[in-house]
C-alpha cells in the first residue's frame, strides 16, 4: 500500500500542481488512466487508487474535472473541493462524459508522444475514440516541466517510499546470503 496523505494534504498537493501548470497552458490538459498507469495523472491525484478508466481534465482557467468509475469515487472525494467529480458506469459512459466536457473540435493536450515513451500513455483505441470528438495534441512540453519540478507533497511521498524501501532492504539483507535463492 502506498504512503497515504491526509485529505487536506491531497487538496493542497493538487492545488500546487494545478497552479504550477496553469501559466504553461494554452489548451485543456486531459490525462487518462486506461490500460497503462499514468505518472502524469498521479502528479495530481498522488496516492488515489486507480484501477479503472479514470481521467483528469484541467482547463486553462483552473477548473478541473475528475472522471472515475462509481466504484472508485471514494478515493477522489477529497479532491471534490478543487475538481468536479463525475462518475460513470460503462466504458461508453466514460468517453461520453469526457467528451461532453469540451465542445466538439476542441484542442486538448494529452499523453501522446513520438519522442518520449514515458509520455506516450494514451492507448490507440482511446486515441481513436477521443479524436472523433477532439483535436488531440502532445502535452510533452507541459508534462516534462511538471514532472521535473516536484511539489512538497511529491517530495514527501518520495521520501516515505525511499524510507520504506530502505527499511525493507535492511530487514531482508540479513536473510540474503551467497548461495541462498531469493
Tab-separated table of C-alpha atoms in Angstrom:
chain	number	residue	atom	x	y	z
A	1	UNK	CA	0.000	0.000	0.000
A	2	UNK	CA	1.428	3.439	-0.933
A	3	UNK	CA	2.087	6.058	1.737
A	4	UNK	CA	-1.177	7.819	2.471
A	5	UNK	CA	-1.744	11.550	2.566
A	6	UNK	CA	-4.441	13.146	4.680
A	7	UNK	CA	-7.313	14.828	2.801
A	8	UNK	CA	-6.049	18.419	3.323
A	9	UNK	CA	-2.612	17.351	2.061
A	10	UNK	CA	-4.175	15.864	-1.087
A	11	UNK	CA	-6.128	19.042	-1.781
A	12	UNK	CA	-3.065	21.218	-1.176
A	13	UNK	CA	-0.910	18.997	-3.400
A	14	UNK	CA	-3.489	19.117	-6.206
A	15	UNK	CA	-3.727	22.908	-5.956
A	16	UNK	CA	0.052	23.339	-6.040
A	17	UNK	CA	0.448	21.122	-9.113
A	18	UNK	CA	-2.514	22.838	-10.809
A	19	UNK	CA	-1.057	26.271	-10.039
A	20	UNK	CA	2.277	25.123	-11.446
A	21	UNK	CA	0.569	24.002	-14.682
A	22	UNK	CA	-1.745	26.936	-15.379
A	23	UNK	CA	0.825	29.510	-16.567
A	24	UNK	CA	2.118	26.935	-19.062
A	25	UNK	CA	-1.283	26.010	-20.522
A	26	UNK	CA	-2.934	27.341	-23.669
A	27	UNK	CA	-5.257	24.361	-24.108
A	28	UNK	CA	-7.015	21.996	-21.714
A	29	UNK	CA	-4.945	19.083	-20.415
A	30	UNK	CA	-6.515	15.614	-20.483
A	31	UNK	CA	-4.742	12.886	-18.506
A	32	UNK	CA	-6.163	9.382	-18.695
A	33	UNK	CA	-5.507	6.086	-16.930
A	34	UNK	CA	-6.884	3.240	-19.023
A	35	UNK	CA	-4.604	0.352	-19.739
A	36	UNK	CA	-1.349	1.812	-18.504
A	37	UNK	CA	-0.666	3.700	-15.316
A	38	UNK	CA	-0.205	7.417	-15.849
A	39	UNK	CA	2.525	9.004	-13.753
A	40	UNK	CA	1.316	12.326	-15.101
A	41	UNK	CA	-2.186	11.737	-13.709
A	42	UNK	CA	-0.656	10.677	-10.398
A	43	UNK	CA	1.132	14.040	-10.157
A	44	UNK	CA	-2.294	15.484	-9.409
A	45	UNK	CA	-4.071	12.642	-7.596
A	46	UNK	CA	-0.961	11.333	-5.790
A	47	UNK	CA	-1.986	8.244	-3.840
A	48	UNK	CA	-5.546	7.680	-5.062
A	49	UNK	CA	-6.044	4.047	-6.053
A	50	UNK	CA	-6.807	3.839	-9.766
A	51	UNK	CA	-7.710	0.521	-11.377
A	52	UNK	CA	-10.356	1.538	-13.923
A	53	UNK	CA	-10.747	4.148	-16.662
A	54	UNK	CA	-10.044	7.493	-14.983
A	55	UNK	CA	-9.447	10.953	-16.408
A	56	UNK	CA	-8.444	14.387	-15.219
A	57	UNK	CA	-9.408	17.357	-17.357
A	58	UNK	CA	-7.642	20.557	-16.331
A	59	UNK	CA	-8.748	23.727	-18.085
A	60	UNK	CA	-6.558	26.820	-18.565
A	61	UNK	CA	-8.966	28.787	-16.325
A	62	UNK	CA	-8.091	26.452	-13.423
A	63	UNK	CA	-11.335	24.488	-13.393
A	64	UNK	CA	-10.843	20.750	-13.192
A	65	UNK	CA	-12.882	17.587	-13.665
A	66	UNK	CA	-12.126	14.068	-12.483
A	67	UNK	CA	-13.981	11.271	-14.254
A	68	UNK	CA	-13.887	7.898	-12.497
A	69	UNK	CA	-15.995	4.780	-12.217
A	70	UNK	CA	-18.533	4.984	-9.408
A	71	UNK	CA	-16.825	2.148	-7.508
A	72	UNK	CA	-13.644	4.260	-7.153
A	73	UNK	CA	-15.137	7.667	-6.397
A	74	UNK	CA	-14.389	7.458	-2.654
A	75	UNK	CA	-10.678	7.796	-3.397
A	76	UNK	CA	-11.289	11.037	-5.260
A	77	UNK	CA	-13.883	12.623	-2.942
A	78	UNK	CA	-11.267	14.626	-1.009
A	79	UNK	CA	-10.420	16.388	-4.282
A	80	UNK	CA	-14.064	17.432	-4.667
A	81	UNK	CA	-13.249	20.875	-3.341
A	82	UNK	CA	-10.785	21.531	-6.190
A	83	UNK	CA	-12.201	19.400	-9.016
A	84	UNK	CA	-15.709	18.486	-10.092
A	85	UNK	CA	-16.161	14.734	-9.704
A	86	UNK	CA	-18.025	12.819	-12.430
A	87	UNK	CA	-18.771	9.106	-12.157
A	88	UNK	CA	-19.666	6.649	-14.887
A	89	UNK	CA	-20.946	3.083	-15.155
A	90	UNK	CA	-19.772	1.757	-18.525
A	91	UNK	CA	-16.803	2.458	-20.791
A	92	UNK	CA	-19.148	4.177	-23.251
A	93	UNK	CA	-20.329	6.423	-20.394
A	94	UNK	CA	-16.687	7.245	-19.640
A	95	UNK	CA	-15.977	8.500	-23.157
A	96	UNK	CA	-19.314	10.302	-23.343
A	97	UNK	CA	-18.584	12.104	-20.067
A	98	UNK	CA	-15.062	13.104	-21.117
A	99	UNK	CA	-16.164	14.447	-24.490
A	100	UNK	CA	-19.231	16.217	-23.063
A	101	UNK	CA	-16.944	18.465	-21.009
A	102	UNK	CA	-15.392	20.049	-24.112
A	103	UNK	CA	-17.002	21.480	-27.254
A	104	UNK	CA	-16.679	19.266	-30.334
A	105	UNK	CA	-13.452	20.009	-32.180
A	106	UNK	CA	-11.690	21.435	-29.114
A	107	UNK	CA	-7.927	21.127	-28.977
A	108	UNK	CA	-6.756	19.217	-25.921
A	109	UNK	CA	-3.275	18.268	-24.735
A	110	UNK	CA	-2.841	14.592	-23.858
A	111	UNK	CA	-0.166	11.981	-23.266
A	112	UNK	CA	0.685	11.329	-26.902
A	113	UNK	CA	4.363	11.499	-27.789
A	114	UNK	CA	6.544	10.438	-30.678
A	115	UNK	CA	9.609	11.433	-28.677
A	116	UNK	CA	9.219	10.019	-25.173
A	117	UNK	CA	7.863	6.567	-24.367
A	118	UNK	CA	7.059	7.567	-20.787
A	119	UNK	CA	4.789	10.343	-22.066
A	120	UNK	CA	3.034	8.203	-24.691
A	121	UNK	CA	0.389	6.722	-22.387
A	122	UNK	CA	-2.845	7.140	-24.351
A	123	UNK	CA	-3.738	3.724	-25.815
A	124	UNK	CA	-4.550	3.692	-29.555
A	125	UNK	CA	-8.199	2.689	-29.029
A	126	UNK	CA	-8.699	5.608	-26.622
A	127	UNK	CA	-6.988	7.973	-29.041
A	128	UNK	CA	-9.350	6.870	-31.826
A	129	UNK	CA	-12.463	7.319	-29.687
A	130	UNK	CA	-11.439	10.707	-28.343
A	131	UNK	CA	-10.104	12.108	-31.613
A	132	UNK	CA	-13.519	11.582	-33.205
A	133	UNK	CA	-14.628	14.479	-30.970
A	134	UNK	CA	-11.403	16.305	-30.003
A	135	UNK	CA	-8.216	17.557	-31.640
A	136	UNK	CA	-5.506	15.835	-29.577
A	137	UNK	CA	-2.032	17.357	-29.393
A	138	UNK	CA	1.051	16.337	-27.426
A	139	UNK	CA	1.391	17.606	-23.867
A	140	UNK	CA	5.148	16.855	-23.824
A	141	UNK	CA	6.407	20.387	-23.046
A	142	UNK	CA	3.950	20.854	-20.180
A	143	UNK	CA	4.359	17.359	-18.735
A	144	UNK	CA	8.156	17.461	-18.856
A	145	UNK	CA	8.123	20.693	-16.869
A	146	UNK	CA	5.549	19.427	-14.359
A	147	UNK	CA	7.262	16.096	-13.806
A	148	UNK	CA	10.684	17.696	-13.396
A	149	UNK	CA	9.535	20.202	-10.784
A	150	UNK	CA	8.323	18.445	-7.641
A	151	UNK	CA	5.860	19.878	-5.144
A	152	UNK	CA	6.447	19.491	-1.388
A	153	UNK	CA	3.855	16.682	-1.264
A	154	UNK	CA	5.568	14.785	-4.088
A	155	UNK	CA	8.915	15.093	-2.302
A	156	UNK	CA	7.334	13.925	0.950
A	157	UNK	CA	5.872	10.835	-0.739
A	158	UNK	CA	9.209	10.119	-2.406
A	159	UNK	CA	10.988	10.309	0.961
A	160	UNK	CA	8.430	7.971	2.543
A	161	UNK	CA	8.799	5.494	-0.319
A	162	UNK	CA	12.602	5.637	-0.117
A	163	UNK	CA	12.493	5.042	3.640
A	164	UNK	CA	10.091	2.113	3.251
A	165	UNK	CA	12.306	0.577	0.565
A	166	UNK	CA	15.471	1.120	2.596
A	167	UNK	CA	13.924	-0.310	5.782
A	168	UNK	CA	12.672	-3.363	3.885
A	169	UNK	CA	16.104	-3.908	2.358
A	170	UNK	CA	17.750	-3.606	5.782
A	171	UNK	CA	15.330	-6.128	7.299
A	172	UNK	CA	15.814	-8.637	4.477
A	173	UNK	CA	19.525	-8.161	3.845
A	174	UNK	CA	20.415	-10.329	6.851
A	175	UNK	CA	18.475	-13.198	5.264
A	176	UNK	CA	20.087	-12.893	1.832
A	177	UNK	CA	23.470	-14.621	1.726
A	178	UNK	CA	25.642	-16.106	-1.013
A	179	UNK	CA	24.163	-19.380	-2.218
A	180	UNK	CA	20.644	-18.650	-0.939
A	181	UNK	CA	17.995	-18.278	-3.620
A	182	UNK	CA	15.821	-15.201	-3.450
